[in-house]
Amino acid sequence: MELTNNKFVLDFVKKYADLMQPDQIVWIDGSKKQLNELTKEALSTGEVYKCNSKLLPGCLYHRTAVNDVARVEGRTFICTSTKEMAGPTNNWMAPAEAYAKLDAIASGCMKGRTMYVIPYSMCKIGSPFAKYGIELTDSIYVVLNMAIMTRVDKKVLDKIVEGDFVRGIHSKVQLDAENRYICQFPEDNTIYSLNSGYGGNVLLGKKCFALRIASYQAWKEGWMAEHMLILGVQKPNGEIKYITAAFPSACGKTNLAMLIPPECYTAKGYKVFTVGDDIAWLRKGRGGQLYAVNPENGFFGVAPGTNAKSNPNALASTQKGTIFTNVVYNPKDKTVWWEGLDKNPPKNVLDWKGNKWSGGMVDEEGKIIKGAHPNSRFTAPAKNCPCLSSEFENKKGVPISAIIFGGRRAKAAPLVYEARDWKHGVFIGSIMASETTAAATGAVGVVRHDPMAMIPFCGYNMADYFQHWLDMGKKCKNRPKIFNVNWFRTDENGNFMWPGFGDNMRVLDWILERCEDAVDAVETPIGYMPKPEDINLEGLNMTTDDLKKILDCDKKVWLAEAADIENFYATKFGDTLPKELYAELKKLKKNLRKRS
Ligand code: OXD
Ligand code: MN
């Protein structure tokens, strides 16, 4: 039964029902009853498997097609009226051409299937930050995931004013990789995703809406949509300071967001609270400060490497009401496993492809066969997280004291440095580079430029996006300080030089002290760096001399870095890049030469 009289919504549903010709249309109201019925149906068809109801109550297991395990950046398009609007970092297709191509693929694709109509909200319904969407899909897996990741509720339909909602069209079609398309039409508030069943391509509220479409909306409306976690650090006096941090996919955002501080901090009363682990929407709020909300309602986290030591809070979040995708499944006791969960891989179970698998299995060349896909995921409700911030549902968001940029860099970037001011901070964000990971298809471990960790997610011209960052700085008189961190520096033997995980608290501590002007810093050619003695090493098997090596800024390496940035700027953006960023690059080069 239709759940609304809104003509715009009804027209949208009818248009795509006429095209895709489902056997029936089911409107999702968000009720437990309906979700339970759909779960039963998906269990009966094998779309999902049940997990152990004692050990993992309410949890489900799912496998995607083997050719469909990650975001497909090469097949993701920004479809704006001109190529220039999409800019040099996006694939572009003209809207008319894209609609024609996608409509041809989608024609009749839901014959014999059901079309589900999902009304959902990004952010708490009614929040000043909230934006509403309707996703059409032929996948129960998508419905169940959307019900964890967003606020799926029939009340959303009453909030939609006329045609003001993001239209999402998804069909698995035939899961044909050659005809897989993830298209965003920012001027039409529309997302069209075909031939995939992988979360990042099909949970349209996430990357497609909350980043690609929202970044465009944010540019037009004067706010920001960023690929950032949000966390709160509570100090011994009870005061909580909030930080956002942008890292590329699978670089530890979930781990940082749920960090447990080392003993020397917890003993004093420090605590970390999670507001978000992937996406932040930021607006200017009271006192000219930036306020952030997490528009999502769950965590779509990378499973491998998540364990009781690396991230006990994430692990605890997955113990009920969670959907596991592409991990190992044990059909006997209905439990799940992934590499890095523990040191006891199960025997005689099924791997992510559904093949028989036992821990320690090797291929003909003697190489270990992994049981879980490196980009296997858990979809866990935020409310499960033991350290979820009490401000998670705050409609106005939390005030941000610091913004952190970071990547996965074996060399060059030191453990932490601070921007001299907002403009320099925007420059630091714009020169971010990181080694690629399994979150997207393609080579892993290749260093690529990824400004603000938004290369795969910026829904418009990135030169305009940089200008928008500069403008937001002008608009907010009480701006956060900006920092860059690198947890991934390695020594000459390839070993990580910094312990990471909970010990990253030591760096957050310095960052917050800088925000309060409570600690000095050293001026270097790249920005302000900590004096080694100002990073707390208590309880760590590490000396100040070890630390100096990770805080080192090698001028030769940085001169090469500057040349690379110049090349990136020139070849990608030329004279469309804001002049302020060229001026910052010039300053960097001058500083490096002056002091060498
Ligand atoms: C994610 C990603 O899933 O960035 O968050 O790919
Ligand atoms: Mn992400």
Coordinates of C-alpha atoms and ligand atoms in Angstrom, one line a residue:
M1 CA 0.0 0.0 0.0
E2 CA 1.2 3.5 -0.8
L3 CA 2.2 5.4 2.3
T4 CA 1.9 8.9 1.0
N5 CA -0.2 11.2 -1.1
N6 CA 2.9 13.3 -2.1
K7 CA 2.5 13.5 -5.9
F8 CA 6.2 14.0 -6.4
V9 CA 7.0 10.8 -4.5
L10 CA 4.2 8.8 -6.2
D11 CA 5.2 10.1 -9.7
F12 CA 8.8 9.0 -9.0
V13 CA 7.8 5.5 -7.9
K14 CA 5.4 5.1 -10.8
K15 CA 8.0 6.3 -13.4
Y16 CA 10.5 3.6 -12.3
A17 CA 7.9 0.9 -11.7
D18 CA 6.7 1.5 -15.3
L19 CA 10.3 1.2 -16.5
M20 CA 11.5 -1.7 -14.4
Q21 CA 8.2 -3.6 -14.3
P22 CA 8.4 -5.3 -10.9
D23 CA 5.7 -7.9 -10.1
Q24 CA 4.8 -5.9 -7.0
I25 CA 5.7 -2.8 -5.1
V26 CA 6.2 -2.9 -1.3
W27 CA 6.5 0.3 0.7
I28 CA 8.9 0.0 3.7
D29 CA 7.5 1.6 6.8
G30 CA 10.5 0.8 9.0
S31 CA 8.5 -1.3 11.5
K32 CA 10.2 -4.3 13.2
K33 CA 7.3 -6.5 12.0
Q34 CA 7.9 -5.7 8.4
L35 CA 11.7 -6.0 8.7
N36 CA 11.2 -9.4 10.4
E37 CA 9.0 -10.6 7.6
L38 CA 11.5 -9.5 5.0
T39 CA 14.3 -11.2 6.9
K40 CA 12.3 -14.5 6.9
E41 CA 11.8 -14.2 3.2
A42 CA 15.5 -13.5 2.6
L43 CA 16.4 -16.5 4.8
S44 CA 14.1 -18.7 2.8
T45 CA 15.7 -17.7 -0.6
G46 CA 19.3 -17.9 0.7
E47 CA 19.9 -14.2 0.2
V48 CA 21.0 -14.2 3.9
Y49 CA 21.9 -16.8 6.4
K50 CA 21.1 -16.8 10.1
C51 CA 23.8 -16.4 12.7
N52 CA 23.8 -18.2 16.1
S53 CA 20.9 -16.8 18.0
K54 CA 22.7 -17.1 21.4
L55 CA 26.1 -15.8 20.3
L56 CA 25.1 -13.3 17.7
P57 CA 21.4 -12.6 18.3
G58 CA 19.6 -11.0 15.4
C59 CA 22.7 -11.2 13.2
L60 CA 22.7 -12.2 9.5
Y61 CA 25.3 -13.3 7.0
H62 CA 25.4 -12.4 3.3
R63 CA 27.8 -13.0 0.4
T64 CA 28.0 -10.7 -2.6
A65 CA 28.8 -11.9 -6.1
V66 CA 32.5 -12.6 -6.4
N67 CA 32.9 -9.9 -9.0
D68 CA 31.1 -7.3 -6.8
V69 CA 33.1 -6.8 -3.6
A70 CA 34.0 -3.1 -3.5
R71 CA 33.2 0.4 -4.7
V72 CA 33.9 0.8 -8.5
E73 CA 35.4 4.2 -8.9
G74 CA 36.0 3.6 -12.7
R75 CA 32.2 3.0 -13.1
T76 CA 31.1 5.9 -10.9
F77 CA 30.0 9.0 -12.7
I78 CA 29.0 12.5 -11.8
C79 CA 26.4 13.5 -14.4
T80 CA 26.2 17.3 -14.4
S81 CA 25.1 19.5 -17.3
T82 CA 28.7 20.3 -18.1
K83 CA 31.9 18.3 -17.7
E84 CA 33.5 21.3 -16.1
M85 CA 31.0 21.1 -13.2
A86 CA 32.1 17.6 -12.4
G87 CA 35.7 18.7 -12.6
P88 CA 39.0 17.0 -13.4
T89 CA 38.8 14.3 -10.6
N90 CA 35.5 12.8 -11.5
N91 CA 34.2 10.6 -14.3
W92 CA 31.6 12.5 -16.2
M93 CA 28.6 11.6 -18.3
A94 CA 26.1 14.1 -19.8
P95 CA 22.8 13.6 -17.9
A96 CA 20.7 12.8 -21.1
E97 CA 23.2 10.2 -22.2
A98 CA 23.4 8.7 -18.7
Y99 CA 19.7 8.4 -18.3
A100 CA 19.3 6.9 -21.7
K101 CA 22.0 4.3 -21.1
L102 CA 20.7 3.4 -17.6
D103 CA 17.1 3.3 -18.6
A104 CA 18.0 0.9 -21.4
I105 CA 19.8 -1.4 -18.9
A106 CA 17.0 -1.1 -16.3
S107 CA 14.1 -1.7 -18.7
G108 CA 12.1 -4.6 -17.4
C109 CA 14.9 -5.5 -14.9
M110 CA 12.5 -6.1 -12.0
K111 CA 10.2 -8.6 -13.8
G112 CA 9.6 -11.4 -11.4
R113 CA 10.9 -9.3 -8.6
T114 CA 9.6 -7.0 -5.9
M115 CA 10.4 -3.3 -5.9
Y116 CA 10.9 -2.0 -2.3
V117 CA 10.3 1.7 -1.7
I118 CA 12.5 2.9 1.2
P119 CA 11.8 6.3 2.8
Y120 CA 14.8 7.3 4.9
S121 CA 16.4 10.2 6.6
M122 CA 20.0 11.1 6.8
C123 CA 20.4 12.6 10.4
K124 CA 17.7 12.4 13.0
I125 CA 14.3 13.1 11.5
G126 CA 13.5 16.8 12.0
S127 CA 17.1 17.9 12.7
P128 CA 18.1 21.1 11.0
F129 CA 20.8 19.0 9.3
A130 CA 18.3 16.3 8.1
K131 CA 17.9 15.5 4.4
Y132 CA 15.4 12.9 3.2
G133 CA 15.6 10.3 0.5
I134 CA 13.6 7.5 -1.2
E135 CA 15.5 4.5 -2.4
L136 CA 13.9 2.0 -4.8
T137 CA 15.5 -1.4 -4.8
D138 CA 14.9 -5.0 -5.7
S139 CA 17.2 -6.3 -2.9
I140 CA 16.0 -7.2 0.6
Y141 CA 19.7 -7.1 1.7
V142 CA 19.6 -3.4 0.8
V143 CA 16.4 -2.8 2.7
L144 CA 17.8 -4.5 5.8
N145 CA 21.2 -2.7 5.6
M146 CA 19.4 0.7 5.0
A147 CA 17.3 0.0 8.1
I148 CA 20.6 -0.1 10.1
M149 CA 22.6 2.6 8.4
T150 CA 19.9 5.3 8.1
R151 CA 16.6 6.2 9.8
V152 CA 14.1 4.2 7.7
D153 CA 10.6 5.4 8.8
K154 CA 7.3 6.1 7.2
K155 CA 7.3 9.4 9.1
V156 CA 10.0 10.6 6.6
L157 CA 7.2 10.8 4.0
D158 CA 5.4 13.4 6.1
K159 CA 8.5 15.5 6.3
I160 CA 9.1 15.6 2.5
V161 CA 8.0 18.9 1.1
E162 CA 6.8 18.6 -2.5
G163 CA 9.7 17.2 -4.5
D164 CA 12.5 18.0 -2.0
F165 CA 14.0 14.5 -1.6
V166 CA 16.9 12.6 -3.0
R167 CA 15.7 10.0 -5.6
G168 CA 17.6 6.8 -5.4
I169 CA 17.1 4.0 -8.0
H170 CA 18.9 0.7 -7.5
S171 CA 18.6 -2.7 -9.1
K172 CA 20.9 -5.7 -9.0
V173 CA 19.8 -6.3 -12.6
Q174 CA 22.1 -9.3 -13.5
L175 CA 25.1 -8.1 -11.4
D176 CA 26.8 -7.7 -14.7
A177 CA 30.2 -6.0 -14.1
E178 CA 30.3 -4.7 -17.6
N179 CA 27.1 -2.9 -17.2
R180 CA 27.6 -1.7 -13.6
Y181 CA 27.0 2.0 -13.2
I182 CA 26.9 4.2 -10.1
C183 CA 25.6 7.6 -11.4
Q184 CA 25.0 10.7 -9.4
F185 CA 22.9 13.6 -10.9
P186 CA 23.5 16.4 -8.4
E187 CA 21.4 18.9 -10.2
D188 CA 18.4 16.5 -10.1
N189 CA 19.0 15.1 -6.6
T190 CA 19.1 11.7 -8.2
I191 CA 21.2 8.6 -7.8
Y192 CA 21.0 5.7 -10.3
S193 CA 22.9 2.5 -9.4
L194 CA 22.7 -0.7 -11.5
N195 CA 24.2 -4.2 -11.6
S196 CA 25.8 -4.1 -8.1
G197 CA 24.9 -5.5 -4.7
Y198 CA 28.0 -4.2 -2.8
G199 CA 27.2 -1.8 0.1
G200 CA 29.2 1.2 -1.0
N201 CA 27.5 1.1 -4.4
V202 CA 23.9 0.3 -3.3
L203 CA 23.2 1.6 0.2
L204 CA 22.5 4.9 -1.6
G205 CA 22.2 6.9 1.6
K206 CA 25.9 6.5 2.3
K207 CA 28.5 7.5 -0.3
C208 CA 26.1 8.4 -3.1
F209 CA 23.9 10.7 -1.1
A210 CA 25.6 11.6 2.2
L211 CA 28.9 12.5 0.3
R212 CA 28.5 12.9 -3.5
I213 CA 25.0 14.5 -3.6
A214 CA 25.3 16.2 -0.2
S215 CA 28.7 17.7 -1.0
Y216 CA 27.0 19.5 -3.9
Q217 CA 24.0 20.5 -1.8
A218 CA 26.4 21.7 0.9
W219 CA 28.3 23.9 -1.6
K220 CA 25.1 25.4 -2.9
E221 CA 23.7 25.9 0.6
G222 CA 26.8 26.9 2.6
W223 CA 27.7 23.9 4.7
M224 CA 30.0 20.9 4.3
A225 CA 29.7 17.2 3.7
E226 CA 32.9 15.4 4.5
H227 CA 34.4 11.9 4.7
M228 CA 35.2 12.3 8.4
L229 CA 34.8 10.5 11.7
I230 CA 33.6 12.5 14.7
L231 CA 34.8 11.8 18.2
G232 CA 34.7 13.4 21.6
V233 CA 37.5 13.4 24.1
Q234 CA 36.4 13.7 27.7
K235 CA 39.1 15.2 30.0
P236 CA 39.4 14.5 33.7
N237 CA 37.5 17.7 34.5
G238 CA 34.5 16.3 32.6
E239 CA 34.8 18.7 29.7
I240 CA 34.4 17.1 26.2
K241 CA 36.2 18.4 23.1
Y242 CA 35.1 17.2 19.7
I243 CA 37.4 16.4 16.7
T244 CA 36.6 15.4 13.2
A245 CA 39.1 13.4 11.1
A246 CA 39.3 12.7 7.4
F247 CA 41.1 9.5 6.3
P248 CA 40.7 7.6 3.0
S249 CA 38.7 4.4 3.1
A250 CA 40.0 1.5 5.2
C251 CA 42.7 3.7 6.9
G252 CA 41.4 3.3 10.5
K253 CA 38.5 5.8 10.8
T254 CA 36.4 3.3 12.7
N255 CA 39.3 2.4 15.0
L256 CA 40.2 6.1 15.8
A257 CA 36.5 7.0 16.3
M258 CA 36.2 4.1 18.9
L259 CA 39.6 4.5 20.5
I260 CA 40.2 3.3 24.0
P261 CA 42.9 5.4 25.6
P262 CA 46.0 3.8 27.2
E263 CA 46.0 3.1 30.9
C264 CA 47.9 6.3 31.8
Y265 CA 45.0 8.3 30.4
T266 CA 42.1 6.2 31.6
A267 CA 43.6 6.2 35.1
K268 CA 43.3 10.0 35.0
G269 CA 39.7 9.9 33.8
Y270 CA 40.1 10.4 30.0
K271 CA 37.4 8.8 27.8
V272 CA 36.7 8.8 24.1
F273 CA 33.2 8.9 22.7
T274 CA 32.1 8.1 19.2
V275 CA 29.8 10.4 17.3
G276 CA 30.5 9.0 13.8
D277 CA 33.0 6.8 12.0
D278 CA 32.8 7.8 8.3
I279 CA 30.7 10.8 7.4
A280 CA 30.3 14.3 9.0
W281 CA 28.0 17.1 7.9
L282 CA 29.2 20.4 9.3
R283 CA 27.4 23.8 9.6
K284 CA 28.3 27.1 11.1
G285 CA 26.6 27.3 14.5
R286 CA 26.5 29.2 17.7
G287 CA 29.5 31.5 18.3
G288 CA 30.7 31.2 14.7
Q289 CA 31.9 27.6 15.4
L290 CA 31.6 24.6 13.1
Y291 CA 29.1 22.0 14.4
A292 CA 29.1 18.4 13.1
V293 CA 26.6 15.6 13.0
N294 CA 26.9 12.1 11.8
P295 CA 24.1 11.7 9.2
E296 CA 24.3 7.9 9.5
N297 CA 22.7 5.5 12.1
G298 CA 25.1 2.6 11.9
F299 CA 28.6 1.5 11.0
F300 CA 29.6 -0.2 7.7
G301 CA 33.0 -1.2 9.0
V302 CA 35.8 -3.2 7.5
A303 CA 35.9 -6.6 9.3
P304 CA 39.5 -7.9 8.8
G305 CA 41.8 -6.7 11.5
T306 CA 38.9 -5.9 13.9
N307 CA 39.5 -7.7 17.2
A308 CA 39.2 -7.4 20.9
K309 CA 42.6 -5.6 21.0
S310 CA 42.5 -3.4 18.0
N311 CA 38.9 -2.2 18.4
P312 CA 36.9 -3.8 21.3
N313 CA 34.1 -1.3 20.8
A314 CA 33.6 -2.1 17.1
L315 CA 33.7 -5.8 17.9
A316 CA 31.1 -5.3 20.7
S317 CA 28.9 -3.3 18.2
T318 CA 28.8 -6.4 16.0
Q319 CA 27.5 -8.8 18.5
K320 CA 23.8 -8.3 17.8
G321 CA 21.5 -7.0 15.1
T322 CA 24.4 -6.9 12.6
I323 CA 24.8 -8.0 9.0
F324 CA 28.1 -9.6 8.1
T325 CA 29.1 -9.5 4.4
N326 CA 31.8 -11.6 2.7
V327 CA 33.4 -12.9 5.9
V328 CA 33.9 -16.6 6.8
Y329 CA 30.7 -18.5 7.8
N330 CA 30.6 -21.6 9.9
P331 CA 27.4 -23.4 8.9
K332 CA 27.6 -25.8 11.9
D333 CA 27.5 -23.2 14.8
K334 CA 26.5 -20.3 12.6
T335 CA 29.3 -18.1 13.7
V336 CA 31.5 -15.8 11.6
W337 CA 35.2 -15.2 11.4
W338 CA 37.7 -13.0 9.5
E339 CA 41.4 -12.6 9.3
G340 CA 42.7 -10.8 12.4
L341 CA 39.7 -11.6 14.6
D342 CA 41.7 -14.1 16.6
K343 CA 44.5 -16.6 16.2
N344 CA 42.1 -19.6 15.9
P345 CA 40.7 -19.7 12.4
P346 CA 38.0 -22.3 12.1
K347 CA 38.3 -25.5 10.2
N348 CA 35.8 -27.0 7.7
V349 CA 33.8 -23.9 7.2
L350 CA 32.9 -21.7 4.2
D351 CA 34.9 -18.8 2.9
W352 CA 33.5 -15.6 1.5
K353 CA 32.9 -17.2 -1.8
G354 CA 31.0 -20.1 -0.3
N355 CA 33.8 -22.6 -0.9
K356 CA 35.0 -25.1 1.7
W357 CA 37.7 -23.5 3.8
S358 CA 39.9 -24.2 6.8
G359 CA 42.3 -21.8 8.5
G360 CA 45.9 -22.2 7.2
M361 CA 44.8 -23.4 3.7
V362 CA 47.4 -22.6 1.0
D363 CA 47.2 -22.4 -2.8
E364 CA 49.5 -24.3 -5.3
E365 CA 52.2 -21.7 -4.7
G366 CA 52.0 -22.2 -1.0
K367 CA 50.3 -18.8 -0.4
I368 CA 47.7 -18.6 2.4
I369 CA 44.2 -18.5 1.1
K370 CA 42.2 -15.9 3.0
G371 CA 38.8 -16.9 4.3
A372 CA 37.3 -13.4 4.4
H373 CA 37.5 -10.9 1.6
P374 CA 39.9 -8.0 2.6
N375 CA 37.0 -5.6 2.1
S376 CA 34.5 -7.8 4.0
R377 CA 32.2 -5.7 6.2
F378 CA 29.9 -5.6 9.2
T379 CA 26.8 -3.4 9.2
A380 CA 26.2 -2.7 12.9
P381 CA 23.6 -0.4 14.6
A382 CA 25.3 2.7 16.1
K383 CA 23.3 2.1 19.3
N384 CA 25.2 -1.1 19.9
C385 CA 28.5 0.8 20.4
P386 CA 29.5 0.9 24.0
C387 CA 31.3 4.3 23.6
L388 CA 28.5 5.9 21.6
S389 CA 28.4 9.6 22.5
S390 CA 25.4 10.9 24.4
E391 CA 25.4 13.6 21.7
F392 CA 24.9 11.2 18.9
E393 CA 21.3 12.2 18.5
N394 CA 21.9 15.9 19.2
K395 CA 20.0 17.6 16.4
K396 CA 22.3 20.6 16.5
G397 CA 25.5 18.6 16.3
V398 CA 28.7 19.0 18.4
P399 CA 31.1 21.9 18.3
I400 CA 34.4 21.0 16.6
S401 CA 37.7 22.1 18.1
A402 CA 40.1 20.4 15.6
I403 CA 40.0 18.9 12.1
I404 CA 42.5 16.2 11.3
F405 CA 43.7 15.0 7.9
G406 CA 45.6 11.8 7.6
G407 CA 46.6 9.1 5.2
R408 CA 48.5 5.9 4.9
R409 CA 52.1 7.0 4.1
A410 CA 55.2 4.8 4.6
K411 CA 57.4 7.9 4.3
A412 CA 57.2 11.7 4.1
A413 CA 54.4 12.6 6.4
P414 CA 55.4 12.9 10.1
L415 CA 53.3 11.6 13.0
V416 CA 51.6 14.9 13.4
Y417 CA 51.9 18.6 12.4
E418 CA 49.6 21.6 12.7
A419 CA 48.6 24.1 10.1
R420 CA 49.6 27.7 10.7
D421 CA 46.1 28.9 9.9
W422 CA 42.9 27.9 8.1
K423 CA 44.3 28.6 4.6
H424 CA 47.3 26.5 5.3
G425 CA 45.0 23.8 6.7
V426 CA 43.0 23.7 3.5
F427 CA 46.3 23.4 1.6
I428 CA 47.3 20.5 3.9
G429 CA 44.0 18.8 3.1
S430 CA 44.4 19.4 -0.6
I431 CA 47.8 17.7 -0.7
M432 CA 46.7 14.6 1.1
A433 CA 48.0 11.4 -0.5
S434 CA 47.5 7.8 0.7
E435 CA 48.2 4.3 -0.3
T436 CA 45.1 2.7 -1.9
T437 CA 43.2 0.0 -0.1
A438 CA 40.8 -2.9 -0.9
A439 CA 37.7 -0.6 -0.3
A440 CA 37.7 0.1 -4.0
T441 CA 38.6 -2.1 -6.9
G442 CA 42.0 -1.7 -8.5
A443 CA 45.6 -1.9 -7.3
V444 CA 46.2 -1.8 -3.5
G445 CA 49.2 0.0 -1.9
V446 CA 49.7 2.6 -4.6
V447 CA 50.1 6.2 -3.4
R448 CA 47.5 8.5 -4.9
H449 CA 46.5 12.1 -4.3
D450 CA 43.3 12.1 -2.3
P451 CA 42.5 15.6 -1.1
M452 CA 40.5 15.6 2.1
A453 CA 39.9 11.9 1.5
M454 CA 37.2 13.0 -0.9
I455 CA 38.6 12.0 -4.3
P456 CA 36.0 9.2 -4.7
F457 CA 33.2 11.3 -3.1
C458 CA 33.2 14.9 -4.2
G459 CA 30.1 15.5 -6.2
Y460 CA 31.4 18.5 -8.1
N461 CA 34.5 20.3 -9.4
M462 CA 37.2 19.8 -6.7
A463 CA 38.6 23.3 -7.5
D464 CA 35.3 24.7 -6.4
Y465 CA 35.3 22.4 -3.4
F466 CA 38.7 23.8 -2.3
Q467 CA 37.3 27.3 -2.7
H468 CA 34.3 26.3 -0.6
W469 CA 36.6 25.2 2.2
L470 CA 38.4 28.5 2.0
D471 CA 35.0 30.4 2.1
M472 CA 33.7 28.3 5.1
G473 CA 36.9 29.4 7.0
K474 CA 36.0 33.0 6.2
K475 CA 32.4 32.5 7.4
C476 CA 33.3 30.9 10.7
K477 CA 35.1 33.3 13.0
N478 CA 35.7 30.6 15.6
R479 CA 37.4 28.1 13.3
P480 CA 38.8 24.7 14.4
K481 CA 42.5 24.2 14.1
I482 CA 43.7 21.9 11.4
F483 CA 46.3 19.1 11.8
N484 CA 47.8 16.3 9.7
V485 CA 48.6 12.9 11.2
N486 CA 50.2 9.7 9.8
W487 CA 50.0 6.5 11.9
F488 CA 51.6 4.4 9.1
R489 CA 55.2 5.6 8.9
T490 CA 57.6 2.6 8.5
D491 CA 61.3 2.1 9.3
E492 CA 64.0 0.8 6.9
N493 CA 62.7 -2.8 7.5
G494 CA 59.1 -1.9 6.7
N495 CA 57.9 -2.0 10.4
F496 CA 55.4 0.5 11.6
M497 CA 57.2 3.1 13.8
W498 CA 54.2 4.2 15.8
P499 CA 52.0 1.7 17.8
G500 CA 48.7 3.3 16.6
F501 CA 45.3 2.2 17.8
G502 CA 44.7 3.3 21.5
D503 CA 48.1 5.0 21.6
N504 CA 46.9 7.5 19.0
M505 CA 45.3 9.2 22.1
R506 CA 48.8 10.6 22.8
V507 CA 48.6 12.5 19.6
L508 CA 45.0 13.6 20.2
D509 CA 46.1 14.9 23.6
W510 CA 48.8 17.1 22.0
I511 CA 46.3 18.3 19.4
L512 CA 43.8 19.3 22.1
E513 CA 46.5 21.0 24.1
R514 CA 47.4 23.0 21.0
C515 CA 43.7 24.0 20.6
E516 CA 43.8 25.3 24.2
D517 CA 47.2 27.0 23.7
A518 CA 48.4 24.9 26.6
V519 CA 51.6 23.6 24.9
D520 CA 54.3 25.1 22.7
A521 CA 55.3 23.8 19.2
V522 CA 58.2 24.1 16.9
E523 CA 57.9 25.9 13.6
T524 CA 59.1 23.9 10.7
P525 CA 58.9 24.4 6.9
I526 CA 55.7 22.3 6.8
G527 CA 53.9 23.6 9.9
Y528 CA 54.0 23.4 13.6
M529 CA 55.4 20.2 15.1
P530 CA 55.4 18.9 18.7
K531 CA 58.6 19.1 20.7
P532 CA 59.3 15.4 21.2
E533 CA 59.1 15.7 24.9
D534 CA 55.5 17.0 24.6
I535 CA 54.1 13.7 23.3
N536 CA 53.3 11.6 26.3
L537 CA 55.2 8.3 26.0
E538 CA 54.3 7.0 29.5
G539 CA 53.9 3.2 29.5
L540 CA 55.2 2.9 25.9
N541 CA 58.3 1.0 24.9
M542 CA 59.6 4.0 23.0
T543 CA 62.1 6.7 23.6
T544 CA 62.1 10.4 22.7
D545 CA 64.8 9.5 20.2
D546 CA 62.5 7.0 18.5
L547 CA 59.8 9.6 18.4
K548 CA 62.1 12.1 16.8
K549 CA 62.5 9.8 13.9
I550 CA 58.7 9.8 13.3
L551 CA 58.5 13.5 13.8
D552 CA 61.3 14.1 11.3
C553 CA 60.6 16.2 8.2
D554 CA 63.2 15.3 5.7
K555 CA 63.8 18.3 3.4
K556 CA 64.9 16.3 0.4
V557 CA 61.8 14.1 0.7
W558 CA 59.6 17.1 1.1
L559 CA 61.1 19.0 -1.8
A560 CA 60.2 15.9 -3.9
E561 CA 56.8 16.0 -2.4
A562 CA 56.4 19.7 -3.2
A563 CA 57.4 19.0 -6.9
D564 CA 54.8 16.2 -6.9
I565 CA 52.1 18.5 -5.5
E566 CA 53.0 21.2 -8.1
N567 CA 52.5 18.6 -10.8
F568 CA 49.2 17.4 -9.3
Y569 CA 47.9 21.0 -9.1
A570 CA 49.1 21.9 -12.6
T571 CA 48.0 18.8 -14.4
K572 CA 44.6 18.4 -12.7
F573 CA 43.5 22.0 -12.0
G574 CA 45.8 24.5 -13.8
D575 CA 44.5 28.0 -13.2
T576 CA 41.1 26.8 -11.8
L577 CA 42.8 26.1 -8.5
P578 CA 42.2 28.9 -5.9
K579 CA 45.2 31.2 -5.9
E580 CA 45.6 30.8 -2.1
L581 CA 46.6 27.2 -2.6
Y582 CA 49.3 28.1 -5.1
A583 CA 50.5 30.7 -2.6
E584 CA 50.7 28.1 0.1
L585 CA 52.7 25.8 -2.2
K586 CA 55.1 28.6 -3.0
K587 CA 55.5 29.3 0.8
L588 CA 56.2 25.6 1.4
K589 CA 58.9 25.5 -1.3
K590 CA 60.4 28.8 0.0
N591 CA 60.5 27.4 3.6
L592 CA 62.1 24.2 2.5
R593 CA 64.8 26.0 0.6
K594 CA 65.4 28.7 3.2
R595 CA 66.1 26.2 5.9
S596 CA 68.1 23.6 4.0
Ligands
OXD1 C1 33.5 3.1 3.2 C2 34.5 3.5 2.1 O1 32.9 2.0 3.1 O2 35.0 4.6 2.3 O3 33.4 3.8 4.2 O4 34.6 2.8 1.2
MN2 MN 34.3 5.7 4.0

